[in-house]
Coordinates of C-alpha atoms in Angstrom, one line a residue:
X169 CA 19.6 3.1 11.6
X170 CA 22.2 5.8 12.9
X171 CA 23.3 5.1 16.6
X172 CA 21.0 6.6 19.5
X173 CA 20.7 6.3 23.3
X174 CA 19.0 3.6 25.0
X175 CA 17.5 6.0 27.2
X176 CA 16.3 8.4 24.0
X177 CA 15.2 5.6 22.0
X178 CA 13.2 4.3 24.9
X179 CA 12.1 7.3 26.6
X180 CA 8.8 6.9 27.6
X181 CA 8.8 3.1 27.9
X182 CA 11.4 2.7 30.6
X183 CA 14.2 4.5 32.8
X184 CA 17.0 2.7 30.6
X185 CA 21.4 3.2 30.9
X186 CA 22.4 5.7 27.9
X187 CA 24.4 2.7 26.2
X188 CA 24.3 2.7 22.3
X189 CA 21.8 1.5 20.2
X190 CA 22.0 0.2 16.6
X191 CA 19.2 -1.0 15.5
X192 CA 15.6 -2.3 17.1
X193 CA 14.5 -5.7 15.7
X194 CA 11.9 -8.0 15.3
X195 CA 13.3 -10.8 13.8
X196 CA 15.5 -13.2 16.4
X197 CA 17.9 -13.7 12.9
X198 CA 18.4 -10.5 12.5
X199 CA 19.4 -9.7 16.0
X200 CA 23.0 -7.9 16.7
X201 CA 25.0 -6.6 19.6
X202 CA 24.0 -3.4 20.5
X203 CA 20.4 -3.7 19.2
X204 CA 16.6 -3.4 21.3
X205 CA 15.1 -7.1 20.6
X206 CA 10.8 -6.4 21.0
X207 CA 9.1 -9.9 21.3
X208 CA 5.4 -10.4 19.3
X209 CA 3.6 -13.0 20.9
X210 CA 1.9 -14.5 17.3
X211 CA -0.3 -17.5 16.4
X212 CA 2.6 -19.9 15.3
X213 CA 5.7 -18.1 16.5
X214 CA 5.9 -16.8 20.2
X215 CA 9.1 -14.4 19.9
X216 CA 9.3 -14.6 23.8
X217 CA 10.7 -17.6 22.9
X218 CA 13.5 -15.8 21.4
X219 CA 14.3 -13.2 23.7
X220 CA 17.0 -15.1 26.0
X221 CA 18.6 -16.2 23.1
X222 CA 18.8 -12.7 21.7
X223 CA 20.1 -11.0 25.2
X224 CA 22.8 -14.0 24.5
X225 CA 23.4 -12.8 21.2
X226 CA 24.1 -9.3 22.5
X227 CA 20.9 -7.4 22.3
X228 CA 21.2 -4.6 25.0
X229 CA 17.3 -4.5 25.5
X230 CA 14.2 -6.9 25.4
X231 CA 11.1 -5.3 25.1
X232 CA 8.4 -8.1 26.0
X233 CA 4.8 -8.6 27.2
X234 CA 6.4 -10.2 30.7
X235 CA 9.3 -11.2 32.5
X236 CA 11.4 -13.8 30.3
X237 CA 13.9 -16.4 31.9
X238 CA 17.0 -15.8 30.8
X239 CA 17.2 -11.8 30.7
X240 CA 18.2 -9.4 33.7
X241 CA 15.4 -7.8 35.0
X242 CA 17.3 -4.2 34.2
X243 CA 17.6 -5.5 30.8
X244 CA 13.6 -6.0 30.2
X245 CA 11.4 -3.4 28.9
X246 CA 8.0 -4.7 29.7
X247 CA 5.3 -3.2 27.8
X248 CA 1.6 -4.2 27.3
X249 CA 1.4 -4.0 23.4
X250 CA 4.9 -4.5 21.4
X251 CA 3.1 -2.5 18.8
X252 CA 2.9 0.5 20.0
X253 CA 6.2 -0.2 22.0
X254 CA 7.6 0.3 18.1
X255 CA 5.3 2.8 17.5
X256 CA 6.9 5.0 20.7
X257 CA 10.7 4.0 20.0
X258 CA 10.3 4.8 16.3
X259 CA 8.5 8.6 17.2
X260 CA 11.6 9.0 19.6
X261 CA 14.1 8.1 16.9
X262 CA 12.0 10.3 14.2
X263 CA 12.6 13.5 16.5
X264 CA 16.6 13.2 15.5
X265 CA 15.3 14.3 11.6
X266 CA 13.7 16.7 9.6
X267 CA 12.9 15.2 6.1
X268 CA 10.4 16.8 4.0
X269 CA 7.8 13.6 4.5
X270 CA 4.8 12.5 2.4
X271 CA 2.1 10.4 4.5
X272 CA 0.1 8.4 2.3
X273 CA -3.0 6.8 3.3
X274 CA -6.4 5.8 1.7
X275 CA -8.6 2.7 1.0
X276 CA -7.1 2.1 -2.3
X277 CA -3.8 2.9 -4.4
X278 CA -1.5 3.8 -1.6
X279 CA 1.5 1.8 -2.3
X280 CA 1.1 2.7 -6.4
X281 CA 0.7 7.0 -4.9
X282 CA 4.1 6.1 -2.3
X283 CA 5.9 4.7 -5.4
X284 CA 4.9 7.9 -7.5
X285 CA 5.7 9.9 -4.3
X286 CA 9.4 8.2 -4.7
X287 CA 9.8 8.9 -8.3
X288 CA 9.3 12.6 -7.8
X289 CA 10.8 13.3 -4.4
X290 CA 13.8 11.3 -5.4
X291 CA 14.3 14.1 -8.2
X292 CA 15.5 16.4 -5.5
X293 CA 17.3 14.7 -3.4
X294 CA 17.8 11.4 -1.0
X295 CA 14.7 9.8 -0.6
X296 CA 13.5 6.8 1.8
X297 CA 10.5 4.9 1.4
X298 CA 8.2 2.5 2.5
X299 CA 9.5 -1.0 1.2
X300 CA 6.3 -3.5 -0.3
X301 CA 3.6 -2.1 1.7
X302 CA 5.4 -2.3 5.3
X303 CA 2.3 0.0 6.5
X304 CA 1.6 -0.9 10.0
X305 CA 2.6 -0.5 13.4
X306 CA 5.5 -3.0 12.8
X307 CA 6.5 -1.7 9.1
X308 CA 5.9 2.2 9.8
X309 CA 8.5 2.2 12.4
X310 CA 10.9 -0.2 10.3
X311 CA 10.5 3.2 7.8
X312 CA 11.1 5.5 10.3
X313 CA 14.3 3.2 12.0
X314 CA 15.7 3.9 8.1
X315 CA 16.3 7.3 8.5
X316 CA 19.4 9.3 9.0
X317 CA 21.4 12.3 8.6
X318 CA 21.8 12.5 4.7
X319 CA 17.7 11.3 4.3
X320 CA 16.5 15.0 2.3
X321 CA 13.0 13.2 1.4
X322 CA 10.9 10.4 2.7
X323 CA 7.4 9.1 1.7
X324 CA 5.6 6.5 4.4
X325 CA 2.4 4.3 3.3
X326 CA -0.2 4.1 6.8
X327 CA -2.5 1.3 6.5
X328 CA -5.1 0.4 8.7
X329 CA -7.8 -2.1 9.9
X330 CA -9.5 -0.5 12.7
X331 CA -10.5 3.3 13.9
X332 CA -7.3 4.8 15.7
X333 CA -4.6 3.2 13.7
X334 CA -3.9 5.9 11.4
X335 CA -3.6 8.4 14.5
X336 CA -1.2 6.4 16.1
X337 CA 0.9 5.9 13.4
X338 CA 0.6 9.6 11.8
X339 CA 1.5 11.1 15.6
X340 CA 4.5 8.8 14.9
X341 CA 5.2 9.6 11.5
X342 CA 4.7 13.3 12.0
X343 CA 4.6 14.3 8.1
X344 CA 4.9 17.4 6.4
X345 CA 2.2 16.6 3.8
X346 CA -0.7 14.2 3.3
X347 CA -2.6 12.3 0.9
X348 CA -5.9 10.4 0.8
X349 CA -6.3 8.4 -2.2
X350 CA -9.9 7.5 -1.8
X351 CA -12.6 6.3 0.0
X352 CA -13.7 2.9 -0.8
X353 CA -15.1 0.1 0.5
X354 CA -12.2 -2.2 1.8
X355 CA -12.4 -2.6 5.4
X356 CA -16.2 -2.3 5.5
X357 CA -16.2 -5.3 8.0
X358 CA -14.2 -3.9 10.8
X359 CA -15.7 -0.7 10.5
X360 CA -19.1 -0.9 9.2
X361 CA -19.8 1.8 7.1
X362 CA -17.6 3.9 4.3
X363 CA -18.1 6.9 6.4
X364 CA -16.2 5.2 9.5
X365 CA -13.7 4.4 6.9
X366 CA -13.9 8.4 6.0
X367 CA -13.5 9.5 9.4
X368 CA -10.6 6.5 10.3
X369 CA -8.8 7.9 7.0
X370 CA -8.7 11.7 8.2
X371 CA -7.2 10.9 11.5
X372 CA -3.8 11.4 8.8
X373 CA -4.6 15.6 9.9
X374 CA -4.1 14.7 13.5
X375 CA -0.4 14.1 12.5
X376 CA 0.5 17.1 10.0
X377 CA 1.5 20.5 11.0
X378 CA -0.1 23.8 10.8
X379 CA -0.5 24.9 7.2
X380 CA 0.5 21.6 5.8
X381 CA -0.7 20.7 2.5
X382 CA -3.2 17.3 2.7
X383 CA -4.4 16.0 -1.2
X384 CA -7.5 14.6 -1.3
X385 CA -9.1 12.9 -4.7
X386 CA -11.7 15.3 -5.7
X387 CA -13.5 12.7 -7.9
X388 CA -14.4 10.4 -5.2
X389 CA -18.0 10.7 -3.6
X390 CA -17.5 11.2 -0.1
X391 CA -13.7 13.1 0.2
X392 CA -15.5 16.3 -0.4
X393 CA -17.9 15.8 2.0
X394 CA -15.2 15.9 4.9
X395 CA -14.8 18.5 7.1
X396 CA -11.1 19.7 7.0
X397 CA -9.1 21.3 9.7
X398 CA -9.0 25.0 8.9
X399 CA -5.2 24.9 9.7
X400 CA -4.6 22.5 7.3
X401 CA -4.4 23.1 3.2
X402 CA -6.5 21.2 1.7
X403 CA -5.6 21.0 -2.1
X404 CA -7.8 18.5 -4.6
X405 CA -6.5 16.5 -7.6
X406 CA -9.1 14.8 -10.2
X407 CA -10.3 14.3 -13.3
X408 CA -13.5 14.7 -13.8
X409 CA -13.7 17.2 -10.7
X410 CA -13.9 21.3 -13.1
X411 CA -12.9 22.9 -10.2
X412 CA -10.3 20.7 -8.6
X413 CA -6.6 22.2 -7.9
X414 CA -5.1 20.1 -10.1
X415 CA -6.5 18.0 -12.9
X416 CA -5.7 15.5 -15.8
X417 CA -7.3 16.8 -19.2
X418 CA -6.5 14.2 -22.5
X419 CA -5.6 11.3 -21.0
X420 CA -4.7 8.5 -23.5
X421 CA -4.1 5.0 -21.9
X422 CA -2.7 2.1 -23.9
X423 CA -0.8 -1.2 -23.0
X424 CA 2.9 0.7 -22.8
X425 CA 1.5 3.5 -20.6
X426 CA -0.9 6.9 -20.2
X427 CA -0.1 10.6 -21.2
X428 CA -2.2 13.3 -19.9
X429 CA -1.5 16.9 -19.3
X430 CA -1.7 18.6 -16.1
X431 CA -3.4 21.9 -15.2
X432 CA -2.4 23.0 -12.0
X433 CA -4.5 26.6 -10.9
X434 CA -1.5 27.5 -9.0
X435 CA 1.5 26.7 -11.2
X436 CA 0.1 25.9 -14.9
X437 CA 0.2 23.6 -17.8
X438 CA 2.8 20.2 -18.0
X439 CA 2.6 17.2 -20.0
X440 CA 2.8 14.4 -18.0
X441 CA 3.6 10.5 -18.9
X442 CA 3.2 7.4 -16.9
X443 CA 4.7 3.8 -17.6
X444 CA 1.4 2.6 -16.4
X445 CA -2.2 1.9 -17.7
X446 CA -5.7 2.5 -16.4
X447 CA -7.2 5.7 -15.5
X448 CA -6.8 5.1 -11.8
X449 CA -3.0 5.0 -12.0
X450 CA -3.4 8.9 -13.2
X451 CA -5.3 9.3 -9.8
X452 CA -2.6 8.4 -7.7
X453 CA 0.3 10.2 -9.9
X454 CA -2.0 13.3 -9.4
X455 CA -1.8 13.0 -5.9
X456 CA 2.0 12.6 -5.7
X457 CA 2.7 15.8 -7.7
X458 CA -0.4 17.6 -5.9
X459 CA 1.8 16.9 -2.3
X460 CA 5.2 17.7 -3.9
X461 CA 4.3 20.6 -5.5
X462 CA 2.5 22.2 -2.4
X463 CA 5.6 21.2 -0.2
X464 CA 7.7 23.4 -2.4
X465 CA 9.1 21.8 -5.1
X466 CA 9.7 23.0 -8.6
X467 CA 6.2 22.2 -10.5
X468 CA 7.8 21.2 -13.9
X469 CA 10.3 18.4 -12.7
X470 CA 7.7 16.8 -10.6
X471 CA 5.7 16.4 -13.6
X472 CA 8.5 15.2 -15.7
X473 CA 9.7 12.9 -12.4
X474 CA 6.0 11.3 -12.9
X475 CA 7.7 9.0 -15.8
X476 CA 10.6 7.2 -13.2
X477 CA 7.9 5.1 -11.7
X478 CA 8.4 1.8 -11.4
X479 CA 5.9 -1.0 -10.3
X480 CA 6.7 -3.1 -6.9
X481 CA 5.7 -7.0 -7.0
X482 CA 2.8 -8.0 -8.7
X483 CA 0.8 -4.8 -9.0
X484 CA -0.6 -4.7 -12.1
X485 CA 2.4 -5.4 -13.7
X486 CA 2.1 -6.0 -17.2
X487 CA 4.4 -9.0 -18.8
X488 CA 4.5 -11.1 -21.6
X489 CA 5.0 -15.2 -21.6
X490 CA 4.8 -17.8 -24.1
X491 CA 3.0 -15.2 -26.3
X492 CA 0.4 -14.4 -23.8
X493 CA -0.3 -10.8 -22.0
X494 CA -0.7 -10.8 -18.5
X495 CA -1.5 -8.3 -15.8
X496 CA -0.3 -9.5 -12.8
X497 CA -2.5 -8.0 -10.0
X498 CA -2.1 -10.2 -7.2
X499 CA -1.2 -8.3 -4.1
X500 CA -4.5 -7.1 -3.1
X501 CA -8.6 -6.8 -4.3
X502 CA -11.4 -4.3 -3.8
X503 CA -14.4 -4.0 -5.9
X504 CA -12.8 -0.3 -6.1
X505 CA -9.4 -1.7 -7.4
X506 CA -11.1 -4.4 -9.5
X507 CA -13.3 -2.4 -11.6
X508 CA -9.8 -0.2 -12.7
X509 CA -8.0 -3.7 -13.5
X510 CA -10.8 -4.3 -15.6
X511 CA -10.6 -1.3 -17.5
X512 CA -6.7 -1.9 -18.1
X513 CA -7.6 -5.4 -19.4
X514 CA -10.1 -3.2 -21.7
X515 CA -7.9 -1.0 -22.9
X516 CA -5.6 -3.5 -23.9
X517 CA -5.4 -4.3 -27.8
X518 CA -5.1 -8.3 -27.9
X519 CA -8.4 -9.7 -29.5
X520 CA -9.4 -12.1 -26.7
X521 CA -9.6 -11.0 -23.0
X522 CA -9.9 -13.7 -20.4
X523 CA -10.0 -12.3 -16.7
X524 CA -9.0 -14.7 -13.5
X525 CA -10.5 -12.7 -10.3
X526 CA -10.5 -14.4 -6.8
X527 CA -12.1 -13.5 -3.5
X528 CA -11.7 -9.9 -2.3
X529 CA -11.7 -10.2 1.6
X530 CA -12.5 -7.7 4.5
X531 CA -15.7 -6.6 2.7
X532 CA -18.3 -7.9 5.1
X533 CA -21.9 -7.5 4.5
X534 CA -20.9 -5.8 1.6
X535 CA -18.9 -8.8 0.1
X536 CA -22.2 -10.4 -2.3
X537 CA -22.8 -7.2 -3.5
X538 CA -19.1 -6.0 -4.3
X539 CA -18.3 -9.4 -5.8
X540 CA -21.8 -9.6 -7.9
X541 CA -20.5 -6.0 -9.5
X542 CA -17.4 -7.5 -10.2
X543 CA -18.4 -10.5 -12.3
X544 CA -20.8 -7.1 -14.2
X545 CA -17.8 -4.9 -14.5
X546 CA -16.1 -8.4 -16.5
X547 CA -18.7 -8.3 -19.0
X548 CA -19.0 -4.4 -19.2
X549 CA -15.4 -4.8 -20.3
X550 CA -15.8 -7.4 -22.9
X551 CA -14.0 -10.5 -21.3
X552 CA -14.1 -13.6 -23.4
X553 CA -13.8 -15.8 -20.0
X554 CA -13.9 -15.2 -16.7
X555 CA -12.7 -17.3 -14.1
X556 CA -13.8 -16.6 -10.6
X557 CA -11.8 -18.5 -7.6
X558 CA -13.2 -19.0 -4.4
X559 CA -16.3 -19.2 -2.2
X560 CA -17.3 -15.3 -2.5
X561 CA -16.3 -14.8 -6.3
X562 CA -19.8 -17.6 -7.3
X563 CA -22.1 -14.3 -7.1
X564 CA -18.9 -13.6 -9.2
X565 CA -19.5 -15.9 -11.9
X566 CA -23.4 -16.0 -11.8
X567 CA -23.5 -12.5 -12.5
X568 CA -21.1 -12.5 -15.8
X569 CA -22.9 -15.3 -16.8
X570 CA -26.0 -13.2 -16.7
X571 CA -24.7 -10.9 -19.0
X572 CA -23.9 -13.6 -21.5
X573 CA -20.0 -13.8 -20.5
X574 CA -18.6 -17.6 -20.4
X575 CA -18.0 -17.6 -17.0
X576 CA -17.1 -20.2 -14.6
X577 CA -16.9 -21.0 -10.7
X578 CA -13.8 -22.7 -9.0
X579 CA -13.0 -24.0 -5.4
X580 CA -9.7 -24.9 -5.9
X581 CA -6.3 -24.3 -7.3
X582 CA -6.1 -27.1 -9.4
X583 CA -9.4 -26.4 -11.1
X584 CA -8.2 -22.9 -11.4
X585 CA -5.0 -24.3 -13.7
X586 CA -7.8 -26.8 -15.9
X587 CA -9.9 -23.9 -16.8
X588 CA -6.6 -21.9 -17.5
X589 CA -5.2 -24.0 -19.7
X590 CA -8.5 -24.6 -21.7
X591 CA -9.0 -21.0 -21.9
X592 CA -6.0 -19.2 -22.6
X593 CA -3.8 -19.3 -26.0
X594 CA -1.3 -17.4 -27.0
X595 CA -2.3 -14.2 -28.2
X596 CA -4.8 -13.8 -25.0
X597 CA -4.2 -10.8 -21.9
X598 CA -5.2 -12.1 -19.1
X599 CA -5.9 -10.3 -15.8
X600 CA -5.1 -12.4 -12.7
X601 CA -6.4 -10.0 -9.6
X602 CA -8.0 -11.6 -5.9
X603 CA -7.0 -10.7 -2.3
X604 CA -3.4 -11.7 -1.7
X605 CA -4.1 -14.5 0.5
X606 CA -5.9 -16.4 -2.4
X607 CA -2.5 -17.6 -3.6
X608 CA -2.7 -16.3 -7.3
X609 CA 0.7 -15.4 -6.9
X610 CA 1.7 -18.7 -6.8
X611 CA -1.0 -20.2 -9.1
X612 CA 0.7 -18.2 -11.7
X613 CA 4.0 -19.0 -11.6
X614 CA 2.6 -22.4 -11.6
X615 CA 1.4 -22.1 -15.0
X616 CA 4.4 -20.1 -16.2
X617 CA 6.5 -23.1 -15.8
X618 CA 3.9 -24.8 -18.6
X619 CA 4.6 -22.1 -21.4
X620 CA 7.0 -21.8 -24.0
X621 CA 10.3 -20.2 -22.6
X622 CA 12.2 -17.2 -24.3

């Protein structure tokens, strides 16, 4: 963070003394002198609890919910919701720069489209990102507090869990470009219906200039239904989509990666390769050259750029051990996202195919149905197992074992690792995907400790 007012950075929020500021944090450990200290009141860790020792420490500013022993009145920003306390501070501090910015937002495949966004923006010059999937009104403005002088390029991932959320943190982000992935199902039980989800995911416009460019998947079944601001350019990637802006013809997937070729009505013809697999993965590089391109830059090198991509934790991350082949897919699950890990795990060549899927969460009265298409998507793709973990993933199961797949139901971890180990021999790929909080992550390291080193 380069150095700004007090009375800039907190403009807005409270008539503060023009004394430097270095950095705002969250985190009493990472406190400094010189810094804004904003307090979350959470479940297991109050940080009112933190603030006097943070004034101690040097912090010029507390921002907190009320008054905290310990800290001078003047010296207490008291704000109703320490969110969108960030979200102000971090839209003051944004106004000091003028990046060329790529917002990113959609039900699935942002963080995979922000990584592409990276690899191609970062051809032309200093680029800042969104680190993991720091997509909220806490990680947005950690983005935004990144900035500074030098920062040419910058591409920010907006998440969201309820209507309003994007608005508040696009208005923040102010963008020069947008991006909807897609339109899926993930978040269904917050807001109901896939069209709520629509209309949450287009409150991205009410953040991007006149005449900005917003890409939008032409493929998916209800983007094209939206109603676009007529100041707004509107430009469509896809596949299967004959009349989108730009599309991917002979695509050619395989466990080391995907080639396609890109036809672009406005600037041609490039061949285009990816170090990823699955069709959906073309989808998101698609939409990162489709923003890119309409912000300017040179057609050909963001097509070439497409092949500096590089996976983040364990997004489908492909690796070997002890002779085995997994895809490590455990950050996050949709049935959207599941069926294209499926079709990876297809399209790989090893002879057996065993796939370990957890719950998917935040699907609501949807959740039976999405996970009971799962466990028929498994045997569509010709697993030779399947081993569903959880209390949702039992219509899972029941439904690959109705299409003849050996499939089996487990409530815990440790049965998890039995039916692993029975399963799976070297020569297998195995596709471990769930929601994050089901602790696959750490299942499989577990087992990685069992297998053969080197």
């Amino acid at each position: 963070m380069q150095t700004i007012p007090a009375n800039q950075l907190l403009a807005g929020l409270t008539l503060a003394e023009p004394v430097t500021i270095r950095a705002v944090v969250t985190d009493s450990r990472k406190v400094e002198p010189g810094c804004v200290f904003v307090c979350f009141p959470g479940e297991r860790v109050d940080g009112h609890d933190y603030a006097a020792g943070a004034y101690r420490s040097g912090a010029e500013y507390i921002v907190a919910n009320h008054p905290v022993e310990g800290v001078p009145a003047d010296r207490t920003v008291i704000v109703p919701d320490s969110g969108k306390a960030m979200i102000r501070m971090a839209s003051n501090y944004r106004m000091l720069f003028n990046p060329r910015m790529i917002g990113v937002t959609g039900s699935v495949g942002k963080t995979t489209t922000k990584e592409f966004c990276y690899a191609v923006l970062s051809a032309f010059g200093k680029t800042l990102k969104t680190e993991g999937n720091q997509n909220n009104d806490i990680g947005v403005p950690n983005t935004l507090f990144r900035l500074t002088n030098d920062t040419e390029y910058a591409v920010v991932e907006m998440g969201m869990d309820h209507a309003g959320e994007i608005e508040r943190l696009t208005r923040c982000a102010r963008p020069s470009a947008g991006i909807i992935t897609m339109i899926g199902v993930s978040h269904l039980e917050n807001l109901g219906t896939r069209e709520n989800i629509l209309k949450a995911k287009l409150e991205i416009c009410t953040g991007l200039p006149d005449g900005a460019p917003l890409a939008l998947n032409a493929d998916n079944d209800l983007l094209p239904t939206a109603s676009i601001p007529s100041r707004l350019r509107p430009v469509w990637f896809g596949i299967d989509a004959a009349n989108a802006d730009v599309r991917a013809v002979d695509v050619v997937t395989g466990a080391n990666g995907t080639t396609f070729k890109i036809i672009d009505t406005q600037y041609g013809t490039f061949d285009a390769a990816i170090p990823t697999a699955g069709i959906h993965t073309v989808y998101d590089a698609l939409a990162a050259y489709a923003a890119a391109t309409r912000l300017g830059l040179d057609a050909a090198r963001c097509a070439a750029a497409l092949a500096t991509y590089r996976t983040t934790g364990m997004r489908q991350h492909i690796v070997e051990k002890g002779g085995i082949t997994f895809i490590e897919d455990c950050y996050n699950a949709s049935p959207d996202s599941m069926k294209a890990a499926l079709s990876v795990l297809k399209a790989l060549p090893n002879a057996r195919k065993i796939a370990l899927l957890g719950d998917m969460l935040e699907l609501g009265g949807a959740s039976e149905e999405g996970h009971r298409h799962t466990g028929e998507w498994a045997a569509d793709a010709g697993v030779d197992a399947l081993i569903a973990y959880g209390p949702r993933s039992a219509a899972m199961a029941e439904a690959a074992k109705a299409r003849g797949v050996a499939a089996v139901h487990c409530q815990t971890a440790e049965e998890v690792l039995q039916y692993v180990r029975q399963f799976v021999r070297p020569g297998d790929a195995v596709l471990v995907k769930a929601s994050h909080s089901m602790g696959l992550e750490q299942l499989l390291q577990e087992y990685y400790k069992e297998l053969p080193q080197g």
